[in-house]
Short mmCIF file of C-alpha atoms in Angstrom, two decimals:
data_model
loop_
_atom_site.label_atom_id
_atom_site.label_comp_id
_atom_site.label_asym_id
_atom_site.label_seq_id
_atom_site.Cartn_x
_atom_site.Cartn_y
_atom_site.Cartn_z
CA UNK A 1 19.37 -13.60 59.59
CA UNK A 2 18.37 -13.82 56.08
CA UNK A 3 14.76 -13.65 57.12
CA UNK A 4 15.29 -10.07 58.85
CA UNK A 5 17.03 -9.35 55.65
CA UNK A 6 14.06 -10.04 53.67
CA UNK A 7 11.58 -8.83 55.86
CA UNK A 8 13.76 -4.92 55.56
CA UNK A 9 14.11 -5.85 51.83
CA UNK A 10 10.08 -5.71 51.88
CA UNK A 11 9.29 -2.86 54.33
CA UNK A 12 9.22 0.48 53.07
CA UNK A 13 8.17 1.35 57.10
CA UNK A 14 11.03 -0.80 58.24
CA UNK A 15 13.33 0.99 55.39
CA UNK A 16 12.45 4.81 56.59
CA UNK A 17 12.99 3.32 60.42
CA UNK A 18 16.49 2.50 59.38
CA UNK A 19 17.06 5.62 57.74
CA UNK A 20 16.01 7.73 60.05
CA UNK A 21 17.61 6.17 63.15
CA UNK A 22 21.17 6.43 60.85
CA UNK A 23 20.74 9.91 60.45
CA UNK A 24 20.03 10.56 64.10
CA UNK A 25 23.30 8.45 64.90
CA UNK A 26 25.64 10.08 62.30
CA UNK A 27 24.29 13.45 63.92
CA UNK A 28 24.40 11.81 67.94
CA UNK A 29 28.19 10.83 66.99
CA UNK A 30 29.61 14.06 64.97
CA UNK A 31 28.43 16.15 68.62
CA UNK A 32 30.13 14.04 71.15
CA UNK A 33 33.84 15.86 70.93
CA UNK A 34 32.17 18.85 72.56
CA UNK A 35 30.31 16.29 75.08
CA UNK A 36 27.47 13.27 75.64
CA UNK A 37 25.15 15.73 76.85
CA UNK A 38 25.28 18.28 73.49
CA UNK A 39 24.91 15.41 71.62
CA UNK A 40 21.92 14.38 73.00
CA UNK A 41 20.34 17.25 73.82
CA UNK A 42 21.21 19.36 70.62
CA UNK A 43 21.40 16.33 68.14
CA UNK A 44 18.07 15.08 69.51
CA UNK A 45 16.43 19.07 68.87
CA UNK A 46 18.15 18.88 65.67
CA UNK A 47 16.76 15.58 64.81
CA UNK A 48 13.41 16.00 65.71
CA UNK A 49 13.20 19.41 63.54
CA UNK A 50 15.12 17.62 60.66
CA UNK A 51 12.25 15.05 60.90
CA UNK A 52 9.13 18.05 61.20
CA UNK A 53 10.42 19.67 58.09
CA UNK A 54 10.72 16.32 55.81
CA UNK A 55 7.37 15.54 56.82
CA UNK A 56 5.64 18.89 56.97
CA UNK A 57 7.20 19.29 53.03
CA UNK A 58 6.06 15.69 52.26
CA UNK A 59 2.50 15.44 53.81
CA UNK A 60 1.26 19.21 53.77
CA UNK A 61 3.05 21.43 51.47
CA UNK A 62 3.20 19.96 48.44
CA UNK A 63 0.08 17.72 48.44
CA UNK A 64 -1.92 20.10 49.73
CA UNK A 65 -0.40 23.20 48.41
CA UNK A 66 1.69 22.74 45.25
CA UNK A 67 -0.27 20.04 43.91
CA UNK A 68 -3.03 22.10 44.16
CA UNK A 69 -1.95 24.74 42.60
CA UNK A 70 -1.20 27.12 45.85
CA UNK A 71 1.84 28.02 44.39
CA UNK A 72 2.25 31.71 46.25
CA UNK A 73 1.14 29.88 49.30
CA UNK A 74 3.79 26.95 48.83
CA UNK A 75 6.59 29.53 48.84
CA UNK A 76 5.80 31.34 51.77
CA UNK A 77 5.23 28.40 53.63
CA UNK A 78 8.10 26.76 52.77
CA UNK A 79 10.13 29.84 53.33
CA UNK A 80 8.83 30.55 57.21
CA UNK A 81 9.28 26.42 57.92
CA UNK A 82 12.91 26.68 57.00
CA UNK A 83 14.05 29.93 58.66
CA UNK A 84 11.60 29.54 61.85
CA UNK A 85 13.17 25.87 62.48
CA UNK A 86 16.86 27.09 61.35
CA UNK A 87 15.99 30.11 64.09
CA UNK A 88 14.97 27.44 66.44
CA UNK A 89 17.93 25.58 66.42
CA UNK A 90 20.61 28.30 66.45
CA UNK A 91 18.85 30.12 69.18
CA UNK A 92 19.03 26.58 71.20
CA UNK A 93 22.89 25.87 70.22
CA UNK A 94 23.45 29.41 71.72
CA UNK A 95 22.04 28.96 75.00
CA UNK A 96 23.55 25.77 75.19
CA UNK A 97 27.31 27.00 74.41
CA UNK A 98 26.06 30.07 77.51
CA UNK A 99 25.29 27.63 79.81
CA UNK A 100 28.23 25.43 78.93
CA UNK A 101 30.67 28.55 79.80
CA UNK A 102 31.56 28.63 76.42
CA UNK A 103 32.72 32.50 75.08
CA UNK A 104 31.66 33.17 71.49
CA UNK A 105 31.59 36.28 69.65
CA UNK A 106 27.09 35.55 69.82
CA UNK A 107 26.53 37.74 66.65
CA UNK A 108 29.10 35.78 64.63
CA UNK A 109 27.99 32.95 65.81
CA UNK A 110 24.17 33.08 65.33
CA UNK A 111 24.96 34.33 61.58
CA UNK A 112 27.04 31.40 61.62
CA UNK A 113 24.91 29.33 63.02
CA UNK A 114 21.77 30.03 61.51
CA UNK A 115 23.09 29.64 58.15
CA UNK A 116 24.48 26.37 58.69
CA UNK A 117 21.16 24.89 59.90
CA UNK A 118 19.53 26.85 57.54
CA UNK A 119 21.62 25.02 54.85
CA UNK A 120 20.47 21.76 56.54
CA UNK A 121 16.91 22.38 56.83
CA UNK A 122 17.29 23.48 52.82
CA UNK A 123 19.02 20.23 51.95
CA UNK A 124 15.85 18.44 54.07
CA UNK A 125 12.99 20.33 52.59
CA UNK A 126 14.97 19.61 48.57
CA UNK A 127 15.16 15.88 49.59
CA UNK A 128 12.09 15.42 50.58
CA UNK A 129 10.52 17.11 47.23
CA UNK A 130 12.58 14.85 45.51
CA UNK A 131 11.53 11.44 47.48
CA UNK A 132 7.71 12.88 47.35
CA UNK A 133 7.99 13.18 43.77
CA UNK A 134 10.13 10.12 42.68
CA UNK A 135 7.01 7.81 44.59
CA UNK A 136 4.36 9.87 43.27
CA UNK A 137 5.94 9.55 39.33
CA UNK A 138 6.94 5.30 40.09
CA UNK A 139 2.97 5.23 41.30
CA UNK A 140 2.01 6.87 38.44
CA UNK A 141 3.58 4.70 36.03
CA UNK A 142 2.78 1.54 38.16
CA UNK A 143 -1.05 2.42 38.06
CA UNK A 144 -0.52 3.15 34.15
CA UNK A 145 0.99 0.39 33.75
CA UNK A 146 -1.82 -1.78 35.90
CA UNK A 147 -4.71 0.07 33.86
CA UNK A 148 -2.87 -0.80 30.83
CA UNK A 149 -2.63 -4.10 31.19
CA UNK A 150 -6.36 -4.48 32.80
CA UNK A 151 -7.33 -2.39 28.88
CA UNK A 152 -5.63 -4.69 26.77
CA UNK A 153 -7.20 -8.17 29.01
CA UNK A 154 -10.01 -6.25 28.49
CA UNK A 155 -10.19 -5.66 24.57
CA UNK A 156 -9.02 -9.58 24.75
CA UNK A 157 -12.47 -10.68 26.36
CA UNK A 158 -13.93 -8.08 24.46
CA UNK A 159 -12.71 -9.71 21.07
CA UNK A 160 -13.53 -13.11 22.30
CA UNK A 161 -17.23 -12.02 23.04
CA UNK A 162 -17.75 -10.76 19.85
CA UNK A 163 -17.11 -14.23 17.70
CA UNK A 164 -19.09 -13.92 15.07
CA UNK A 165 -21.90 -16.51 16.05
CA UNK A 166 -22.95 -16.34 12.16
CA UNK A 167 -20.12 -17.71 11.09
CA UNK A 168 -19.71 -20.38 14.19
CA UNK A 169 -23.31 -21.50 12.80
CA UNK A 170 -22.62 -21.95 9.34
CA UNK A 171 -18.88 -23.57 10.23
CA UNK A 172 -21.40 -26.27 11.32
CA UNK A 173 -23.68 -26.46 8.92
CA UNK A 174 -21.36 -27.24 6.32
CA UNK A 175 -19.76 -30.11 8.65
CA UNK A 176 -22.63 -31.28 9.19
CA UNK A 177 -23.59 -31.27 5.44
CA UNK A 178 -20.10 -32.93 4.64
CA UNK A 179 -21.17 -35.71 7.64
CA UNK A 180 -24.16 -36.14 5.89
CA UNK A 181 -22.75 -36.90 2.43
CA UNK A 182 -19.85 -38.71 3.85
CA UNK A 183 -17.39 -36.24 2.78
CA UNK A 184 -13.48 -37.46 3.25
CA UNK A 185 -12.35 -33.96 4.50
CA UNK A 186 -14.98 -33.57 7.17
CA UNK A 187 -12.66 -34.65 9.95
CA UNK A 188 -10.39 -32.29 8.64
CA UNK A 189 -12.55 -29.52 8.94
CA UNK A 190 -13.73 -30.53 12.51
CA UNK A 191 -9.97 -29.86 13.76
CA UNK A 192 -9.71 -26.82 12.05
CA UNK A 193 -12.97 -25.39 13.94
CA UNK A 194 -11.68 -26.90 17.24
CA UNK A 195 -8.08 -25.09 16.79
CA UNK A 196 -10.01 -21.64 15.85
CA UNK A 197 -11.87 -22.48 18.56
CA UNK A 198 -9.13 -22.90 21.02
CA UNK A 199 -7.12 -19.70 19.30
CA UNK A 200 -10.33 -18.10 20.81
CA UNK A 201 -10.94 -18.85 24.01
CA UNK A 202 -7.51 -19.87 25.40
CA UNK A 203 -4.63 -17.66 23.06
CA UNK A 204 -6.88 -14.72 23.43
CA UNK A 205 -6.60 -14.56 27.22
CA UNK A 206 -2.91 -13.55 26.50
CA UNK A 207 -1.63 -10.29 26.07
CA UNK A 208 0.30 -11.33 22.85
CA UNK A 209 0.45 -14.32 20.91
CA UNK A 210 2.84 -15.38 18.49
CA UNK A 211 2.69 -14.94 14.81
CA UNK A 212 2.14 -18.07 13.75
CA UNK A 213 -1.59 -19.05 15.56
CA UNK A 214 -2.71 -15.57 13.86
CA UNK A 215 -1.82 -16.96 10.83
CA UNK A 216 -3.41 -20.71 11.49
CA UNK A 217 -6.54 -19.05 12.50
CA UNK A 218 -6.82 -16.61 9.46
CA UNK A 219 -6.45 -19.49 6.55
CA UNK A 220 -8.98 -21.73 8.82
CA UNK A 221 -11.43 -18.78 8.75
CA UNK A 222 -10.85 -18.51 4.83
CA UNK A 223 -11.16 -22.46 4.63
CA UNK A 224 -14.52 -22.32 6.05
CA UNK A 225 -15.59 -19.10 3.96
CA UNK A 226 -14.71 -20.96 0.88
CA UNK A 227 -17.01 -23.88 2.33
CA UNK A 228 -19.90 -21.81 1.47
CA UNK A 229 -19.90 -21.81 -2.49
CA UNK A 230 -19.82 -24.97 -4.62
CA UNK A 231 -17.40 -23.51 -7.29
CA UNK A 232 -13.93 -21.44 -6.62
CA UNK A 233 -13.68 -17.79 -5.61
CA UNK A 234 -11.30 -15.55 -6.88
CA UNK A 235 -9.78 -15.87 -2.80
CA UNK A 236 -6.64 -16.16 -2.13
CA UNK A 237 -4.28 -15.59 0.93
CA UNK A 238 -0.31 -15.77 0.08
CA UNK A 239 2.29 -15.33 3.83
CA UNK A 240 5.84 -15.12 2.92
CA UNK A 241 7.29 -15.65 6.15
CA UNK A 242 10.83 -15.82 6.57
CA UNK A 243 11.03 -16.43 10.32
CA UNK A 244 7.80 -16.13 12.62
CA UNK A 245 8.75 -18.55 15.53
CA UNK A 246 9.63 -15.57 17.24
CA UNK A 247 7.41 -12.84 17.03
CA UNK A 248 3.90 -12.02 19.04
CA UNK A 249 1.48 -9.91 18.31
CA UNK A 250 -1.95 -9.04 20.61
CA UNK A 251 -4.32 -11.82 19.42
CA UNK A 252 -6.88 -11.37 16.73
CA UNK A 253 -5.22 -7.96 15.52
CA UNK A 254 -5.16 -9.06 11.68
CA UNK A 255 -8.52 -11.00 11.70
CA UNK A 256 -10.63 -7.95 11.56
CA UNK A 257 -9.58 -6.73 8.54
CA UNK A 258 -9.70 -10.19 6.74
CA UNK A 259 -13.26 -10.64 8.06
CA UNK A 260 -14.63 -7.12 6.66
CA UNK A 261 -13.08 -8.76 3.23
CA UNK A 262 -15.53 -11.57 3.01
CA UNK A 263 -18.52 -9.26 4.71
CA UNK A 264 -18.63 -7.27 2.32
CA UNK A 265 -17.56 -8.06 -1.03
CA UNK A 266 -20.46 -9.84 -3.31
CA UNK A 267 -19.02 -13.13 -3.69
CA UNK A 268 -22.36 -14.58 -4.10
CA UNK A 269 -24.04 -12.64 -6.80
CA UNK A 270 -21.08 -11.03 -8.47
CA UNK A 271 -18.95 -14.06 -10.37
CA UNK A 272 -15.94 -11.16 -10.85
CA UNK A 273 -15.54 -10.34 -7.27
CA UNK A 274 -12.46 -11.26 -5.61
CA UNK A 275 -10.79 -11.06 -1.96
CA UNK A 276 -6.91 -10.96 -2.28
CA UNK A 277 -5.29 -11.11 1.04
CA UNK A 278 -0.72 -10.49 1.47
CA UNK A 279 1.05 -10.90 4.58
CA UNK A 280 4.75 -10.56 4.39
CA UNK A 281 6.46 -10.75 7.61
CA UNK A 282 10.40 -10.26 8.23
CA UNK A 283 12.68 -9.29 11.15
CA UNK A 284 12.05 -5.67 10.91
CA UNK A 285 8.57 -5.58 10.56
CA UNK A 286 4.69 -6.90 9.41
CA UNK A 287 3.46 -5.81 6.37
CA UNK A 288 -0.15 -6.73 5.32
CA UNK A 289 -2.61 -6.13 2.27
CA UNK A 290 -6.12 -7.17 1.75
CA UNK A 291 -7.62 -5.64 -1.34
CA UNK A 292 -11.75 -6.53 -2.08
CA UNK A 293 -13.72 -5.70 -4.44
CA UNK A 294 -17.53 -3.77 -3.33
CA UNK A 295 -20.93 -3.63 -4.49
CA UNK A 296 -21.88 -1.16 -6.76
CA UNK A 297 -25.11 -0.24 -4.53
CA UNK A 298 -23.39 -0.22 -0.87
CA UNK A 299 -25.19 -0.78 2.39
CA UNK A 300 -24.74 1.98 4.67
CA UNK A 301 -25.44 -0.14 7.68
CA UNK A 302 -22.47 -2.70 6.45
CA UNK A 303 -20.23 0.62 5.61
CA UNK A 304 -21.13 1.97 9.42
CA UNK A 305 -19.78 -1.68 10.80
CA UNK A 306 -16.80 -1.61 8.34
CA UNK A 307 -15.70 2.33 10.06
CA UNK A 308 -16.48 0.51 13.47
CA UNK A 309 -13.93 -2.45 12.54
CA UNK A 310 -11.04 -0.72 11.54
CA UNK A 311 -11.19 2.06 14.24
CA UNK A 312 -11.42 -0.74 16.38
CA UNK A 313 -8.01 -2.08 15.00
CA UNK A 314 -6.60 1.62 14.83
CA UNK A 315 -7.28 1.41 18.54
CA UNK A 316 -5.32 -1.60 19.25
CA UNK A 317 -2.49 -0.48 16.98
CA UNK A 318 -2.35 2.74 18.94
CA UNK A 319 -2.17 1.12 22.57
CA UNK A 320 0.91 -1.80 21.55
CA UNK A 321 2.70 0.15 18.53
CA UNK A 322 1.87 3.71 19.22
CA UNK A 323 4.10 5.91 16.09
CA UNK A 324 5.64 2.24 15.06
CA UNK A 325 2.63 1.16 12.68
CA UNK A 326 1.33 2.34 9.48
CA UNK A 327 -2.38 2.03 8.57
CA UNK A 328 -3.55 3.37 4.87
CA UNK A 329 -6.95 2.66 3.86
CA UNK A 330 -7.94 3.25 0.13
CA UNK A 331 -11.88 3.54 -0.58
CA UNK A 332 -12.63 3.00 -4.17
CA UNK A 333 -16.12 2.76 -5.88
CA UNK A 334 -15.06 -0.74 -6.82
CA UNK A 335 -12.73 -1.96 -3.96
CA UNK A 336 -11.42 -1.48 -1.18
CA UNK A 337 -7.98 -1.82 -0.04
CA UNK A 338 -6.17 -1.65 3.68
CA UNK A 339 -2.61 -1.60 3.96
CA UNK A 340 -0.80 -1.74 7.49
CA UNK A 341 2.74 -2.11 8.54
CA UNK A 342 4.12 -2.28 11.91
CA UNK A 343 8.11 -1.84 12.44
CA UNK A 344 9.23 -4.46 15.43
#
């Protein structure tokens, strides 16, 4: 029993079979005080014309009339189906009450009668407008919903194709270099590669990923920057954090912005350059900061990939936080600053 249960549970044709066969029961049973034969000769007629009008207004009309824009045509047509098959009917239930012996007052009673299953055919045709359009507004959010989804995988593999093989290359080097001279962090350094690595190919698969790996993968990326230059940078990175165990966000959102930093600010000819980088997270919301200083001569091929970074991340922010985010970017001849908060 349970099995037929879940086999009409997950049958939209077994569903409308149901349905249908209810209605023409309810109808069969309501006709059989005046006898068996009325009821199945004039609930069957009624039945079948209830059934031509649901799916004439479901199949033809509006698909191929309203939702094309037909509008004029829609009305007529929908006008002539109900009166011709409330016409029908009447007409039928007439001759049927003649040949039963039956003495009516026959102009009272086809104004009667008319109206009646002109009342039915109405509430038919309005059901069947709604149904039509409830499926056609659940499909359309389902397929949103699907090519949604298939965007944001998307932008994941995306993101994941475009590692920056530069930086993967010189991540080695300088292990390697620390092998060589039998530096005591080098192990240390091999992990952290392996976790960004991981971050990348595995947590990026995900739609979201919590807080906390974004975080892990941004101060490995910094460690490794720093890697590059014997003596300090002005670089720093200060998270105040008071609970991140429980909040996602879609992978690699934050790591653009933190990579443009350390692309283009002159930390190798320019001893006063800096990269400061904020992230202050709470219940309510993200808010994060990363302020660098810039060339006096810029690149306009390294400005044109900066644009192409943030309106990248503008993207994003626009498909998972749509009016809930803030982005301000402030473009000074000497720095430049990005400042982004999202409300959770």
């Amino acid at each position: 029993m349970s099995k037929i249960f879940n086999y009409i549970r997950s049958s939209a044709s077994c569903q409308t079979i149901l349905v249908w066969t209810s209605i023409y029961l309810v109808g069969f049973i309501q006709n059989l005080w005046i006898s068996v034969e009325w009821s199945l000769k004039v609930g069957t007629l009624n039945f079948v014309c209830m059934l031509i009008v649901y799916y004439t207004t479901h199949k033809i009309l509006i698909p191929k009339l309203l939702i094309r824009g037909r509008k004029i045509w829609y009305f007529i047509c929908s006008v002539i189906l109900v009166v011709l098959f409330a016409n029908v009917c009447s007409r039928f239930e007439l001759y049927f009450f003649d040949c039963l012996g039956i003495d009516l007052d026959l102009e009272f009673k086809h104004i009667f009668s008319i109206s009646r299953y002109a009342t039915l055919f109405i509430l038919t045709y309005t059901i069947s407008s709604i149904i039509f359009f409830y499926r056609r507004t659940t499909e359309d959010a389902r397929l949103k919903a699907e090519l949604l989804s298939e965007k944001k995988m998307l932008e994941a593999r995306v993101l994941k194709s475009q590692i920056n093989s530069h930086f993967i290359f010189n991540a080695l080097n300088n292990i390697y270099s620390m092998i060589y001279f039998k530096d005591q962090y080098t192990s240390g350094y091999v992990l952290k590669l392996a976790h960004m690595m991981r971050y990348v190919m595995e947590d990026c698969e995900t739609e979201l990923t919590p807080l906390s790996k974004e975080i892990d993968y941004i101060e490995n990326f910094i460690d490794f920057q720093k890697l590059r230059f014997e003596n300090d940078k002005n670089i720093t990175f200060t998270y105040k954090v008071e609970d991140n165990s429980y909040i996602s966000v879609p992978p690699m959102l934050l790591q653009p912005l933190v990579e443009n930093c350390f692309k283009h600010t002159p930390l190798e000819v320019d001893k006063n350059s800096y990269i400061h980088i904020l992230l202050e997270v709470a219940e309510k919301g993200i808010h994060f900061v990363s302020e660098n200083s810039q060339p006096l001569i810029k690149n306009k091929a390294e400005s044109t990939k900066v644009g192409i970074g943030i309106e990248n991340v503008k993207k994003r922010l626009e498909l998972y936080y749509e009016n809930d985010y803030l982005l301000e970017i402030t473009d000074n001849p000497d720095s430049f600053k990005v400042e982004l908060s999202i409300n959770l």
